[in-house]
């Protein structure tokens, strides 16, 4: 949307401050002290009313770094119940601790109230199921929920059985942080509450992954192989699909009981493939070289690992960076005192390579950040489009009530309001693309009966067809993590745990009013991704109701 300098701008949306701290604040465990675990840990400290009490992490450096900076400080050894080598060690300890407390033993340390599960995607199922069997622990699981639909359903069933001492199902949240950014919260309000463009007719949403970021994570890194990880649509973009459903499928407000049913999709289709990062695209001048450090065209190749991880242009050692993505290449990169030491450590890692004598299992079990991007073992899509359609689906109670009409609300009495009330036919298109300048700076165009919206990651511009006017809305964030979504999700999850623990709320109320997302919604958004992958691989349009009945409902009913 072309806007001139005279476009009105509002004053912006300011994120809320951390909630007041209760007398017995929620005690929190972080399982997995990698980049996501650390992000949530920082958000707990900066934006929530909880207390980090324990960490479980197999890497000694990551565990101790997390503990000394966020939990126990300079106290050595760490307090009892604060440090665990993995989640299994925690489960064993917590089982024993509960038995000690029940036996009346004195001075038993307090347990934890909630856990952030931030392990590798393929481990989510076993960790969440184990915590659910332990019982009584509220859980926030990083996205995606799991790497297969069956594992998602296993978790769904286990979470339903995860109850506290009163028999209530515990609070659950998924790492769909885009729901919780001030930008997207405002966008949803403008669309569904204020109805600034009337009924939505179509949405085109794009996630530009970033040309070098894609190579780091999906060509050389953890998520490059579908067999050992999952499709890139799931690992990278499941929360983009979730946002589309949040805007187009979920009712505007489900904070109270009696929430209307969602407007479910009708069809799902998808196209995409691994277009570029493969051997057929390798420059001829590179010859048979498989590692960047020995490549004859390394200095002119934009995908040079040396350029990305060492040089001064992007995110390398030469920029002064010691965080992501260098912390993925060298987990203890911060421990190297000088730039020269850090550079030497990174170069040593980049020089590691494999050849025809290396077994497939050896190749698959680790990352190869110095590998030529045209010679890697990656197979996930670097370009994909998903199309979701909705048929007209009016509810019997859709027409405006006399109370609605007498309220005088512009959103309710606008001339374009009809009996469908948002349940008309509509279309959503999602585009995940690797080759972009922007790195995960999403943008969206939304078209309605009364206007259109262009939303990037910072502003939301609304053009009204009736008045011909445009207004740009700004949002403010307290952190850069997913536009403030990391902090927003953490704040809401910990607040939900606090309200249940200290203020007499039911977990159902906390789930509806503070998490704002049900377990059913989590399953539905993940199921859309698996349905889209079926459509892509089989080159067909999938009937959503039929697929859901066969792949989800029948499996849950059989239990």
Coordinates of C-alpha atoms in Angstrom, one line a residue:
X1 CA 0.0 0.0 0.0
X2 CA 1.5 3.3 -1.0
X3 CA 1.3 5.9 1.8
X4 CA 2.4 9.5 1.8
X5 CA 3.9 11.4 4.7
X6 CA 0.5 12.8 5.7
X7 CA -0.9 9.5 6.7
X8 CA -2.2 9.8 10.3
X9 CA -0.5 7.7 12.9
X10 CA -1.7 6.7 16.3
X11 CA 0.5 6.8 19.4
X12 CA 1.3 3.1 19.5
X13 CA 0.5 0.2 21.8
X14 CA 2.6 -0.1 24.9
X15 CA 3.2 -3.5 26.3
X16 CA 2.0 -4.1 29.8
X17 CA 4.4 -4.1 32.8
X18 CA 5.2 -7.4 34.6
X19 CA 2.3 -8.4 36.9
X20 CA 2.8 -7.9 40.6
X21 CA 4.7 -10.7 42.4
X22 CA 2.7 -12.9 44.6
X23 CA 3.8 -14.0 48.1
X24 CA 4.6 -17.5 46.7
X25 CA 5.4 -16.8 43.0
X26 CA 5.4 -19.6 40.4
X27 CA 8.5 -21.7 40.5
X28 CA 9.7 -22.5 37.0
X29 CA 11.9 -25.2 35.4
X30 CA 13.5 -24.7 31.9
X31 CA 14.2 -28.0 30.2
X32 CA 16.7 -27.3 27.4
X33 CA 19.1 -24.3 27.8
X34 CA 19.6 -23.7 24.1
X35 CA 18.7 -20.5 22.3
X36 CA 14.9 -20.9 22.9
X37 CA 15.3 -21.9 26.6
X38 CA 17.5 -18.9 27.2
X39 CA 15.0 -16.6 25.4
X40 CA 12.2 -17.8 27.7
X41 CA 14.5 -17.6 30.7
X42 CA 15.3 -13.9 30.0
X43 CA 11.6 -13.2 29.4
X44 CA 10.7 -14.8 32.8
X45 CA 13.1 -12.4 34.5
X46 CA 12.2 -9.2 32.5
X47 CA 8.4 -9.6 31.9
X48 CA 6.8 -12.1 34.3
X49 CA 6.0 -12.5 38.0
X50 CA 7.6 -16.0 38.2
X51 CA 10.9 -17.3 39.5
X52 CA 13.4 -19.4 37.6
X53 CA 14.1 -22.3 40.0
X54 CA 15.7 -25.1 38.0
X55 CA 17.3 -26.0 34.7
X56 CA 17.7 -29.4 33.0
X57 CA 20.4 -29.4 30.2
X58 CA 22.9 -32.1 29.1
X59 CA 25.5 -29.7 27.9
X60 CA 27.6 -28.7 31.0
X61 CA 28.5 -25.2 29.6
X62 CA 24.9 -24.3 28.7
X63 CA 23.5 -25.6 32.0
X64 CA 26.1 -23.8 34.2
X65 CA 25.8 -20.6 32.1
X66 CA 22.1 -20.6 32.5
X67 CA 22.2 -21.4 36.2
X68 CA 24.8 -18.8 37.1
X69 CA 23.2 -16.0 35.1
X70 CA 19.6 -16.7 35.9
X71 CA 19.2 -19.0 38.9
X72 CA 21.9 -19.6 41.5
X73 CA 24.4 -16.9 40.7
X74 CA 27.8 -17.5 42.3
X75 CA 26.5 -20.0 44.8
X76 CA 28.4 -23.3 44.4
X77 CA 27.4 -26.0 44.3
X78 CA 23.9 -25.2 43.0
X79 CA 21.0 -25.6 45.5
X80 CA 19.3 -29.0 45.7
X81 CA 16.7 -29.4 42.9
X82 CA 18.1 -26.6 40.8
X83 CA 20.4 -28.3 38.3
X84 CA 19.8 -31.4 36.3
X85 CA 21.7 -33.1 33.5
X86 CA 18.5 -33.9 31.6
X87 CA 14.7 -34.2 32.0
X88 CA 14.9 -37.8 33.1
X89 CA 17.1 -36.8 36.0
X90 CA 14.5 -34.2 37.0
X91 CA 11.6 -36.6 36.8
X92 CA 13.5 -39.1 39.0
X93 CA 14.4 -36.4 41.5
X94 CA 10.8 -35.0 41.6
X95 CA 9.3 -38.4 42.1
X96 CA 11.6 -38.9 45.0
X97 CA 11.1 -35.4 46.4
X98 CA 7.3 -35.9 46.4
X99 CA 7.7 -39.2 48.3
X100 CA 10.0 -37.5 50.9
X101 CA 7.4 -34.7 51.4
X102 CA 4.5 -37.1 51.7
X103 CA 6.5 -39.1 54.3
X104 CA 6.8 -36.0 56.4
X105 CA 10.5 -35.4 56.0
X106 CA 11.6 -32.0 57.1
X107 CA 13.3 -29.3 55.0
X108 CA 12.3 -30.9 51.7
X109 CA 12.9 -28.3 48.9
X110 CA 9.8 -26.9 47.2
X111 CA 8.9 -28.4 43.9
X112 CA 8.3 -26.5 40.6
X113 CA 4.9 -25.4 39.4
X114 CA 5.6 -25.2 35.7
X115 CA 8.0 -26.2 33.0
X116 CA 9.2 -24.7 29.8
X117 CA 10.0 -27.5 27.4
X118 CA 12.7 -26.3 25.0
X119 CA 14.5 -29.5 23.9
X120 CA 14.9 -30.7 20.3
X121 CA 11.6 -30.9 18.4
X122 CA 11.8 -34.7 18.1
X123 CA 12.1 -35.0 21.9
X124 CA 8.9 -33.0 22.7
X125 CA 6.6 -36.0 22.9
X126 CA 8.6 -38.0 25.4
X127 CA 9.3 -35.0 27.7
X128 CA 5.7 -33.7 27.7
X129 CA 4.2 -37.2 28.2
X130 CA 6.6 -37.9 31.0
X131 CA 5.8 -34.6 32.7
X132 CA 2.1 -35.3 32.3
X133 CA 2.4 -38.7 33.9
X134 CA 4.2 -37.1 36.8
X135 CA 1.2 -34.9 37.1
X136 CA 0.4 -31.4 38.4
X137 CA 3.0 -29.5 36.4
X138 CA 1.8 -26.7 34.1
X139 CA 3.6 -27.0 30.7
X140 CA 4.7 -24.6 28.0
X141 CA 6.1 -26.5 25.1
X142 CA 8.2 -24.8 22.4
X143 CA 6.8 -25.1 18.8
X144 CA 6.2 -27.3 17.0
X145 CA 4.3 -29.5 19.4
X146 CA 5.9 -32.6 17.9
X147 CA 7.3 -33.7 14.5
X148 CA 4.5 -36.1 13.6
X149 CA 0.8 -36.0 13.8
X150 CA 0.7 -39.2 15.8
X151 CA 3.1 -37.7 18.4
X152 CA 0.9 -34.6 18.6
X153 CA -2.1 -36.8 19.4
X154 CA -0.1 -38.8 22.0
X155 CA 0.7 -35.5 23.7
X156 CA -2.9 -34.3 23.4
X157 CA -4.2 -37.4 25.2
X158 CA -1.4 -37.2 27.9
X159 CA -2.1 -33.5 28.6
X160 CA -5.8 -34.2 29.1
X161 CA -4.8 -36.6 31.9
X162 CA -2.3 -34.1 33.5
X163 CA -4.3 -33.0 36.5
X164 CA -3.4 -31.1 39.7
X165 CA -4.2 -32.1 43.3
X166 CA -7.8 -30.9 42.9
X167 CA -8.3 -32.9 39.8
X168 CA -8.2 -30.0 37.4
X169 CA -6.4 -30.3 34.0
X170 CA -3.3 -28.2 34.2
X171 CA -2.5 -25.2 32.1
X172 CA -0.9 -25.8 28.7
X173 CA 0.7 -23.4 26.3
X174 CA 2.5 -23.8 23.0
X175 CA 5.3 -21.6 21.7
X176 CA 3.2 -19.9 19.1
X177 CA 4.7 -16.6 20.1
X178 CA 3.3 -14.7 17.2
X179 CA -0.1 -14.6 18.9
X180 CA 1.4 -12.7 21.8
X181 CA 3.3 -9.9 20.1
X182 CA 1.7 -6.4 20.6
X183 CA 1.6 -6.0 16.8
X184 CA -0.5 -9.1 16.2
X185 CA -2.6 -8.5 19.2
X186 CA -3.5 -5.1 17.8
X187 CA -4.0 -6.5 14.3
X188 CA -6.5 -9.1 15.6
X189 CA -8.4 -6.4 17.6
X190 CA -8.7 -4.2 14.6
X191 CA -9.9 -7.1 12.4
X192 CA -12.3 -9.0 14.8
X193 CA -13.4 -6.5 17.4
X194 CA -13.3 -3.1 15.7
X195 CA -13.9 -4.7 12.2
X196 CA -12.1 -1.9 10.5
X197 CA -12.3 -3.6 7.1
X198 CA -15.5 -5.5 7.7
X199 CA -15.7 -9.2 6.9
X200 CA -12.3 -10.5 5.8
X201 CA -12.4 -11.9 2.2
X202 CA -8.7 -12.9 1.7
X203 CA -5.3 -12.8 3.4
X204 CA -1.9 -13.1 1.9
X205 CA 0.8 -13.7 4.5
X206 CA 4.5 -14.0 3.8
X207 CA 7.4 -15.3 5.9
X208 CA 10.7 -14.2 4.4
X209 CA 13.2 -16.5 6.1
X210 CA 16.3 -14.8 4.9
X211 CA 18.9 -16.1 2.4
X212 CA 21.7 -16.8 4.9
X213 CA 19.4 -17.7 7.8
X214 CA 17.8 -20.5 5.7
X215 CA 21.2 -22.0 5.0
X216 CA 22.1 -21.9 8.7
X217 CA 19.0 -23.7 10.0
X218 CA 17.6 -25.6 7.1
X219 CA 20.6 -26.5 4.9
X220 CA 23.5 -27.0 7.4
X221 CA 21.6 -27.0 10.7
X222 CA 19.2 -28.9 12.9
X223 CA 16.2 -28.8 10.7
X224 CA 17.6 -29.7 7.3
X225 CA 16.3 -33.2 7.0
X226 CA 12.7 -34.2 7.1
X227 CA 13.5 -37.7 8.4
X228 CA 15.5 -36.5 11.4
X229 CA 13.5 -33.4 12.0
X230 CA 10.3 -32.5 10.1
X231 CA 9.1 -30.5 7.1
X232 CA 10.2 -26.9 7.1
X233 CA 6.6 -25.8 7.0
X234 CA 6.3 -27.4 10.5
X235 CA 9.6 -26.4 12.0
X236 CA 9.7 -22.9 10.6
X237 CA 6.2 -21.8 9.9
X238 CA 3.7 -23.7 12.1
X239 CA 3.1 -20.5 14.1
X240 CA 2.4 -18.6 10.9
X241 CA -0.3 -21.1 10.0
X242 CA -1.5 -20.8 13.6
X243 CA -1.8 -17.0 13.3
X244 CA -3.9 -17.4 10.1
X245 CA -6.3 -19.7 11.9
X246 CA -6.3 -17.3 14.9
X247 CA -7.5 -14.5 12.7
X248 CA -9.8 -16.4 10.4
X249 CA -11.0 -19.5 12.3
X250 CA -11.1 -18.8 16.0
X251 CA -14.0 -16.7 17.5
X252 CA -13.1 -13.1 18.4
X253 CA -13.4 -13.7 22.1
X254 CA -13.5 -17.0 24.0
X255 CA -12.6 -15.6 27.4
X256 CA -16.0 -16.6 28.8
X257 CA -17.8 -19.9 28.7
X258 CA -20.2 -20.5 25.8
X259 CA -17.7 -19.6 23.2
X260 CA -19.1 -19.9 19.6
X261 CA -17.6 -22.7 17.5
X262 CA -14.7 -22.0 15.2
X263 CA -15.3 -21.3 11.5
X264 CA -13.5 -24.4 10.2
X265 CA -11.7 -24.5 6.8
X266 CA -13.1 -26.3 3.8
X267 CA -10.0 -27.2 1.8
X268 CA -6.2 -27.2 2.1
X269 CA -3.7 -27.2 -0.8
X270 CA 0.0 -26.6 -1.1
X271 CA 2.8 -26.5 -3.5
X272 CA 6.5 -26.2 -2.9
X273 CA 9.9 -28.0 -3.1
X274 CA 13.6 -27.8 -2.5
X275 CA 14.2 -25.4 -5.4
X276 CA 17.7 -24.1 -4.9
X277 CA 20.0 -25.7 -2.3
X278 CA 20.9 -28.8 -4.2
X279 CA 23.8 -30.2 -6.3
X280 CA 22.2 -29.3 -9.6
X281 CA 22.5 -25.6 -8.7
X282 CA 26.2 -25.7 -7.7
X283 CA 28.4 -23.3 -9.6
X284 CA 30.6 -25.1 -12.1
X285 CA 33.6 -23.2 -10.9
X286 CA 33.3 -24.7 -7.4
X287 CA 34.3 -28.1 -8.8
X288 CA 34.0 -31.1 -6.6
X289 CA 34.7 -29.2 -3.3
X290 CA 32.3 -30.0 -0.5
X291 CA 33.6 -27.6 2.2
X292 CA 33.7 -23.8 2.0
X293 CA 37.2 -23.4 3.5
X294 CA 38.8 -25.3 0.6
X295 CA 36.5 -24.0 -2.2
X296 CA 38.1 -22.1 -5.1
X297 CA 35.2 -19.6 -5.2
X298 CA 34.8 -19.2 -1.5
X299 CA 35.6 -15.5 -1.5
X300 CA 32.9 -14.7 -4.1
X301 CA 30.2 -17.1 -2.9
X302 CA 27.5 -15.3 -0.8
X303 CA 26.8 -18.6 1.0
X304 CA 30.5 -18.9 2.2
X305 CA 30.4 -20.2 5.8
X306 CA 33.5 -18.1 6.4
X307 CA 31.6 -15.0 5.3
X308 CA 28.6 -15.8 7.4
X309 CA 30.3 -17.0 10.7
X310 CA 33.6 -15.3 10.7
X311 CA 33.5 -12.1 8.6
X312 CA 32.4 -8.6 9.5
X313 CA 29.4 -8.4 7.1
X314 CA 26.6 -10.4 8.6
X315 CA 26.6 -12.1 12.0
X316 CA 30.2 -13.4 12.2
X317 CA 32.9 -13.1 14.8
X318 CA 34.1 -10.0 13.0
X319 CA 30.9 -8.1 13.9
X320 CA 31.5 -8.7 17.6
X321 CA 28.6 -11.1 17.8
X322 CA 28.8 -13.9 20.3
X323 CA 25.1 -14.9 20.3
X324 CA 22.9 -16.7 17.8
X325 CA 23.8 -18.1 15.3
X326 CA 27.5 -18.4 16.5
X327 CA 26.3 -19.9 19.8
X328 CA 24.8 -22.8 17.7
X329 CA 28.1 -23.4 15.9
X330 CA 30.2 -23.1 19.1
X331 CA 27.9 -23.4 22.2
X332 CA 30.6 -21.9 24.5
X333 CA 31.6 -19.1 22.1
X334 CA 31.2 -16.6 24.9
X335 CA 34.1 -18.2 26.8
X336 CA 36.6 -17.3 24.2
X337 CA 38.4 -14.2 25.5
X338 CA 39.6 -12.6 22.3
X339 CA 38.3 -12.2 18.7
X340 CA 41.2 -14.2 17.5
X341 CA 40.5 -17.1 19.8
X342 CA 36.8 -17.1 18.9
X343 CA 37.6 -17.0 15.2
X344 CA 40.0 -19.9 15.5
X345 CA 37.4 -22.0 17.2
X346 CA 34.8 -21.2 14.6
X347 CA 37.2 -21.9 11.7
X348 CA 38.1 -25.3 13.3
X349 CA 34.4 -26.2 13.4
X350 CA 33.8 -25.0 9.8
X351 CA 36.7 -27.2 8.6
X352 CA 35.0 -30.4 9.7
X353 CA 33.4 -32.3 6.8
X354 CA 32.3 -35.8 5.7
X355 CA 32.9 -37.9 2.6
X356 CA 31.7 -41.1 1.1
X357 CA 33.2 -43.2 3.9
X358 CA 31.1 -41.4 6.5
X359 CA 27.9 -43.4 7.4
X360 CA 24.5 -41.7 6.9
X361 CA 23.9 -42.0 10.7
X362 CA 27.1 -40.1 11.4
X363 CA 26.1 -37.3 8.9
X364 CA 22.6 -37.0 10.2
X365 CA 23.4 -36.9 14.0
X366 CA 25.2 -33.5 13.9
X367 CA 25.4 -30.1 12.1
X368 CA 27.9 -29.3 9.4
X369 CA 28.2 -25.5 9.2
X370 CA 31.2 -25.5 6.9
X371 CA 29.5 -27.7 4.3
X372 CA 28.8 -26.4 0.8
X373 CA 25.1 -25.5 0.6
X374 CA 24.9 -27.3 -2.7
X375 CA 26.5 -30.5 -1.3
X376 CA 24.6 -30.9 1.9
X377 CA 22.2 -33.7 2.9
X378 CA 19.2 -31.3 3.2
X379 CA 15.8 -32.2 1.7
X380 CA 13.3 -29.8 3.2
X381 CA 11.4 -27.2 1.1
X382 CA 13.0 -23.8 0.6
X383 CA 9.9 -22.4 -1.0
X384 CA 6.3 -23.3 -0.2
X385 CA 2.8 -21.9 -0.6
X386 CA -0.2 -23.1 1.4
X387 CA -3.8 -22.1 0.4
X388 CA -6.7 -22.6 2.9
X389 CA -10.3 -21.9 1.9
X390 CA -13.4 -21.4 4.0
X391 CA -17.0 -22.0 2.7
X392 CA -19.9 -19.8 3.9
X393 CA -21.0 -21.3 7.2
X394 CA -23.7 -19.2 8.9
X395 CA -24.8 -20.0 12.5
X396 CA -28.5 -20.0 13.4
X397 CA -27.8 -17.1 15.8
X398 CA -25.7 -15.1 13.3
X399 CA -28.2 -12.2 12.7
X400 CA -27.6 -9.2 14.9
X401 CA -29.7 -9.2 18.1
X402 CA -31.7 -6.2 19.2
X403 CA -29.2 -5.6 21.9
X404 CA -26.4 -5.6 19.3
X405 CA -28.3 -3.1 17.2
X406 CA -29.1 -0.8 20.1
X407 CA -25.5 -0.7 21.3
X408 CA -24.7 1.9 18.6
X409 CA -21.3 0.2 17.9
X410 CA -20.0 1.2 14.5
X411 CA -18.5 -2.3 14.1
X412 CA -21.9 -3.8 14.6
X413 CA -24.1 -1.3 12.7
X414 CA -21.9 -0.6 9.7
X415 CA -23.8 -1.0 6.4
X416 CA -21.7 -3.9 5.3
X417 CA -22.5 -6.1 8.4
X418 CA -24.5 -9.0 7.2
X419 CA -26.0 -12.2 8.8
X420 CA -22.8 -14.1 8.3
X421 CA -20.8 -12.1 10.9
X422 CA -17.4 -13.2 9.8
X423 CA -18.4 -16.7 8.7
X424 CA -18.5 -16.0 5.0
X425 CA -16.4 -17.6 2.4
X426 CA -12.7 -16.5 2.5
X427 CA -9.2 -17.5 1.4
X428 CA -5.8 -17.4 3.0
X429 CA -2.5 -17.8 1.2
X430 CA 0.8 -18.4 3.1
X431 CA 4.2 -18.1 1.4
X432 CA 7.4 -19.3 3.0
X433 CA 10.4 -18.2 1.0
X434 CA 14.1 -18.6 1.7
X435 CA 15.7 -16.1 -0.7
X436 CA 15.0 -12.8 0.9
X437 CA 16.9 -9.8 2.3
X438 CA 14.6 -9.6 5.4
X439 CA 15.1 -12.2 8.1
X440 CA 11.8 -13.4 9.5
X441 CA 10.3 -9.8 9.1
X442 CA 6.8 -11.1 8.2
X443 CA 4.3 -9.0 6.3
X444 CA 0.6 -9.5 5.5
X445 CA -2.0 -8.1 3.3
X446 CA -5.7 -8.4 4.3
X447 CA -8.6 -7.6 2.1
X448 CA -12.1 -7.0 3.5
X449 CA -15.5 -5.7 2.3
X450 CA -14.8 -2.2 3.7
X451 CA -11.1 -1.8 3.3
X452 CA -7.7 -3.4 3.2
X453 CA -4.7 -3.6 5.6
X454 CA -1.0 -3.9 5.1
X455 CA 0.9 -5.1 8.2
X456 CA 4.6 -5.5 8.4
X457 CA 6.4 -6.4 11.6
X458 CA 6.2 -2.9 13.0
X459 CA 3.2 -1.0 11.6
X460 CA -0.4 -1.7 10.6
X461 CA -1.8 0.5 7.8
X462 CA -5.6 0.5 7.4
X463 CA -7.3 2.0 4.3
X464 CA -11.0 2.5 4.5
X465 CA -12.9 2.2 1.2
X466 CA -15.9 4.2 2.5
X467 CA -14.0 7.3 3.6
X468 CA -10.9 7.0 1.4
X469 CA -8.7 7.6 4.4
X470 CA -5.7 5.6 5.7
X471 CA -4.3 5.4 9.2
X472 CA -1.1 3.8 10.3
X473 CA -0.9 2.1 13.8
X474 CA 2.4 1.6 15.6
X475 CA 3.3 -0.9 18.2
X476 CA 6.0 -0.8 20.8
X477 CA 7.8 -3.9 22.1
X478 CA 9.9 -4.5 25.2
X479 CA 12.1 -7.1 23.5
X480 CA 13.1 -8.1 19.9
X481 CA 12.2 -11.8 20.3
X482 CA 9.5 -12.3 17.7
X483 CA 8.3 -8.7 18.0
X484 CA 7.8 -9.0 21.7
X485 CA 6.0 -12.3 21.3
X486 CA 8.5 -14.2 23.5
X487 CA 7.9 -11.8 26.3
X488 CA 4.2 -11.7 25.8
X489 CA 3.7 -15.5 25.8
X490 CA 6.0 -15.9 28.8
X491 CA 4.1 -13.2 30.7
X492 CA 0.7 -14.8 30.0
X493 CA 1.8 -18.3 30.8
X494 CA 3.4 -17.5 34.1
X495 CA 0.5 -15.2 35.0
X496 CA -1.9 -18.1 34.3
X497 CA 0.1 -20.4 36.6
X498 CA 0.2 -17.7 39.3
X499 CA -3.6 -17.1 39.2
X500 CA -4.2 -20.8 39.6
X501 CA -1.6 -21.2 42.4
X502 CA -2.2 -18.1 44.4
X503 CA -5.6 -16.4 43.5
X504 CA -8.1 -19.2 43.3
X505 CA -8.6 -19.3 39.6
X506 CA -9.7 -22.5 37.9
X507 CA -7.2 -23.8 35.3
X508 CA -10.1 -23.6 32.7
X509 CA -10.5 -19.9 33.4
X510 CA -6.7 -19.3 33.2
X511 CA -6.5 -21.2 30.0
X512 CA -9.3 -19.2 28.4
X513 CA -8.6 -15.7 29.7
X514 CA -4.8 -15.6 29.9
X515 CA -3.4 -18.2 27.6
X516 CA -6.2 -17.4 25.0
X517 CA -5.6 -20.7 23.2
X518 CA -7.1 -24.1 23.9
X519 CA -5.5 -27.5 23.4
X520 CA -7.9 -28.1 20.6
X521 CA -6.7 -25.0 18.8
X522 CA -3.1 -26.2 19.2
X523 CA -3.9 -29.6 17.6
X524 CA -5.9 -28.0 14.8
X525 CA -3.2 -25.6 13.7
X526 CA -0.6 -28.4 13.7
X527 CA -3.0 -30.7 11.9
X528 CA -3.4 -28.0 9.1
X529 CA 0.4 -28.3 8.5
X530 CA 0.3 -32.1 8.2
X531 CA -2.7 -31.8 5.9
X532 CA -0.9 -29.3 3.8
X533 CA 2.1 -31.6 3.5
X534 CA -0.2 -34.4 2.3
X535 CA -1.7 -32.0 -0.3
X536 CA 1.8 -30.9 -1.4
X537 CA 3.2 -34.4 -1.8
X538 CA 0.1 -35.8 -3.5
X539 CA -0.5 -32.7 -5.6
X540 CA -4.1 -32.4 -4.7
X541 CA -6.7 -30.3 -2.9
X542 CA -7.6 -31.9 0.4
X543 CA -11.1 -31.8 1.9
X544 CA -10.4 -30.6 5.4
X545 CA -13.4 -32.2 7.1
X546 CA -12.8 -35.6 5.6
X547 CA -9.1 -35.5 6.4
X548 CA -9.7 -34.4 10.0
X549 CA -12.3 -37.1 10.5
X550 CA -9.9 -39.8 9.3
X551 CA -6.6 -38.6 10.6
X552 CA -7.5 -37.0 13.9
X553 CA -11.0 -37.7 15.2
X554 CA -11.0 -41.4 14.4
X555 CA -7.6 -41.9 16.2
X556 CA -8.8 -39.9 19.3
X557 CA -12.1 -41.8 19.4
X558 CA -10.3 -45.1 19.2
X559 CA -8.7 -44.4 22.5

